[in-house]
Amino acid sequence: MTEPRPSKTAAASNKDKNKAMVALPQVRVTRRGAQRVQAGHVWIYRSDIQSTGDAPAAALVSVVDERSRVLGNALYSSASQIALRMVTRATPDGVSWTDLLRQRIAQAVDFRQRHVNNTDAYRVVFSEADSAPGLIVDRYNDLLSFQVLTQAMDPEPVREAMIAELAERLDPVSILERVEPRIRTLEELPERSDGVAYTRAGSEPKTSTIFTMNGVRFHYDAEAGQKTGAFLDQRENYAAAARYAHGRALDVFTYQGGFALHLNPVCEQVAAVDASRPALEVADRNAALNGGREIEWVEANAFDLLRDYSDAASRYDTIVLDPPAFAKTKRVLEGAVRGYKELNLRALKMLKPGGILVTCSCSFHVSESEFLEMLSSAAADAHRRVRILEKRTQSIDHPILLGVPETYYLKCVICEVG
Ligand code: SAH
């Protein structure tokens, strides 16, 4: 990412304003660390740090290479294996992290205004991809929900700046915090609990709402037993799936009905499966919001159910597979690919000629080529001719940042099965 360097006069006027001109702590990185940054990545691992220059936890630091050349500014974590997360390559000392974060949020909001359509629910800030590492913000109509995932996003002044900027830009009724206890432990942050962090003056705090994507309505309820919220990253894939879906449809791993509700208006019959009853209860309430034909919600283990259905020779015109991330780490990759293959093989066998398979993986560790290889091997074993209609990824509000492969995680392949 390139940024204009501030002109000399801008730097001078900053000085005049007596902005925090205290030099930032300097963190020196190895050659390997420097090369990684130069190649476009934004993470530097602890093993690539030569000296931390006494940087305190959560600090904005200046990153230099072995020969003291400045690589940019980063946020320092004293706990994570990812010790540094770059936030800029150009800003000189003197810019505070709170100012920079406000700029990043404003830019993230502008990006969505330029590119996101047909929804009042989308990701407003996507961490590294918006140069705001460790911050996730989602919008559900008049509510915002945020998660803090790094030390540098946690201090009170940073939270205040973040909330002020979000409130100013998007004017939500309330801003809610969703705590990730596992991440807070990893980052050695004090415990917190979920809660309302902000409410618009004159309004009552609000924790539930209804949002609309692609004309389909959904409940959002931050206080429900099972946390609700949608998989916003599938939003554009829902609409794409509905363009091809027809006949008798099965949505496997439906959660709160994302695909099923989009397929319902275009299919003759829709059944949807999930192992979680609370998720299916919300799915059913979502269905009631949208009217239309009844959807059959099936509480079951997807692996068992697909085996039973395929043994019983059930046939479908459309099948969606959107399992949870099977490969959460590289170590379990092989098992994960086996899991994907089993699901896809069964689905392929159950599709009628001309049927549509929408198959997804949200495991970053399973690359697009590994996913396609798995699918190809499932097609061969199923003796089916499979043609790809679309290769898709996460919605545009979860942008993929080139140079940071971790930001490209969702694969969604739509195919026609002969
Ligand atoms: N398709 C959904 C998101 C799916 S998330 C959407 O677009 O919103 C993954 C879902 O898989 C979760 O709802 C989880 O409850 C469910 N799940 C996990 N393991 C399962 C299993 N073995 N059988 C059935 N459902 C499972």
mmCIF file of N, CA, C and O and ligand atoms in Angstrom, residues 231 238 253-255 259 274-276 300-302 322 324, ligand 1:
data_model
loop_
_atom_site.group_PDB
_atom_site.id
_atom_site.type_symbol
_atom_site.label_atom_id
_atom_site.label_comp_id
_atom_site.label_asym_id
_atom_site.label_seq_id
_atom_site.Cartn_x
_atom_site.Cartn_y
_atom_site.Cartn_z
ATOM 1 N N PHE A 231 -23.341 -14.512 8.563
ATOM 2 C CA PHE A 231 -22.065 -14.654 7.897
ATOM 3 C C PHE A 231 -22.074 -13.661 6.743
ATOM 4 O O PHE A 231 -22.453 -13.983 5.623
ATOM 5 N N TYR A 238 -24.835 -15.708 -1.569
ATOM 6 C CA TYR A 238 -26.252 -16.057 -1.461
ATOM 7 C C TYR A 238 -26.964 -15.650 -2.754
ATOM 8 O O TYR A 238 -27.753 -16.413 -3.326
ATOM 9 N N PHE A 253 -25.405 -27.184 6.542
ATOM 10 C CA PHE A 253 -24.749 -26.225 7.441
ATOM 11 C C PHE A 253 -25.399 -24.850 7.248
ATOM 12 O O PHE A 253 -24.768 -23.877 6.889
ATOM 13 N N THR A 254 -26.677 -24.786 7.521
ATOM 14 C CA THR A 254 -27.442 -23.575 7.172
ATOM 15 C C THR A 254 -27.290 -22.448 8.191
ATOM 16 O O THR A 254 -27.541 -21.301 7.882
ATOM 17 N N TYR A 255 -26.881 -22.786 9.438
ATOM 18 C CA TYR A 255 -26.813 -21.800 10.527
ATOM 19 C C TYR A 255 -28.180 -21.120 10.679
ATOM 20 O O TYR A 255 -29.157 -21.783 10.984
ATOM 21 N N PHE A 259 -28.339 -19.274 3.164
ATOM 22 C CA PHE A 259 -28.573 -19.725 1.786
ATOM 23 C C PHE A 259 -30.038 -20.138 1.601
ATOM 24 O O PHE A 259 -30.666 -19.759 0.613
ATOM 25 N N ASP A 274 -28.681 -28.266 10.086
ATOM 26 C CA ASP A 274 -27.620 -27.777 10.967
ATOM 27 C C ASP A 274 -27.664 -28.603 12.244
ATOM 28 O O ASP A 274 -28.704 -29.146 12.611
ATOM 29 N N ALA A 275 -26.492 -28.669 12.912
ATOM 30 C CA ALA A 275 -26.446 -29.433 14.158
ATOM 31 C C ALA A 275 -26.929 -28.586 15.333
ATOM 32 O O ALA A 275 -27.163 -29.114 16.414
ATOM 33 N N SER A 276 -27.036 -27.291 15.134
ATOM 34 C CA SER A 276 -27.378 -26.412 16.256
ATOM 35 C C SER A 276 -28.858 -26.040 16.262
ATOM 36 O O SER A 276 -29.343 -25.360 15.355
ATOM 37 N N ALA A 300 -29.485 -32.041 12.602
ATOM 38 C CA ALA A 300 -28.759 -33.300 12.422
ATOM 39 C C ALA A 300 -27.278 -33.037 12.210
ATOM 40 O O ALA A 300 -26.863 -31.922 11.882
ATOM 41 N N ASN A 301 -26.509 -34.115 12.388
ATOM 42 C CA ASN A 301 -25.105 -34.068 12.001
ATOM 43 C C ASN A 301 -25.062 -34.227 10.478
ATOM 44 O O ASN A 301 -25.574 -35.208 9.931
ATOM 45 N N ALA A 302 -24.448 -33.261 9.813
ATOM 46 C CA ALA A 302 -24.495 -33.231 8.348
ATOM 47 C C ALA A 302 -23.877 -34.486 7.728
ATOM 48 O O ALA A 302 -24.357 -34.986 6.706
ATOM 49 N N ASP A 322 -21.768 -25.524 3.142
ATOM 50 C CA ASP A 322 -21.003 -24.405 3.729
ATOM 51 C C ASP A 322 -20.565 -24.778 5.146
ATOM 52 O O ASP A 322 -21.032 -24.207 6.130
ATOM 53 N N PRO A 324 -18.282 -25.420 8.649
ATOM 54 C CA PRO A 324 -17.373 -24.560 9.416
ATOM 55 C C PRO A 324 -15.938 -24.833 8.976
ATOM 56 O O PRO A 324 -15.688 -25.812 8.273
HETATM 57 N N1 SAH B 1 -24.181 -21.329 5.755
HETATM 58 C C1 SAH B 1 -24.250 -20.519 6.953
HETATM 59 C C2 SAH B 1 -22.976 -20.529 7.774
HETATM 60 C C3 SAH B 1 -22.532 -21.883 8.240
HETATM 61 S S1 SAH B 1 -21.468 -21.818 9.604
HETATM 62 C C4 SAH B 1 -24.600 -19.081 6.572
HETATM 63 O O1 SAH B 1 -24.491 -18.724 5.401
HETATM 64 O O2 SAH B 1 -24.982 -18.324 7.455
HETATM 65 C C5 SAH B 1 -21.290 -23.480 10.001
HETATM 66 C C6 SAH B 1 -22.501 -24.119 10.629
HETATM 67 O O3 SAH B 1 -22.233 -25.513 10.681
HETATM 68 C C7 SAH B 1 -22.837 -23.698 12.044
HETATM 69 O O4 SAH B 1 -24.160 -23.240 12.088
HETATM 70 C C8 SAH B 1 -22.711 -24.996 12.882
HETATM 71 O O5 SAH B 1 -23.743 -25.120 13.847
HETATM 72 C C9 SAH B 1 -22.867 -26.037 11.828
HETATM 73 N N2 SAH B 1 -22.215 -27.342 12.068
HETATM 74 C C10 SAH B 1 -20.965 -27.587 12.503
HETATM 75 N N3 SAH B 1 -20.703 -28.911 12.467
HETATM 76 C C11 SAH B 1 -21.818 -29.527 12.002
HETATM 77 C C12 SAH B 1 -22.162 -30.876 11.705
HETATM 78 N N4 SAH B 1 -21.287 -31.866 11.887
HETATM 79 N N5 SAH B 1 -23.387 -31.124 11.213
HETATM 80 C C13 SAH B 1 -24.260 -30.126 10.998
HETATM 81 N N6 SAH B 1 -23.993 -28.854 11.254
HETATM 82 C C14 SAH B 1 -22.790 -28.536 11.742
#
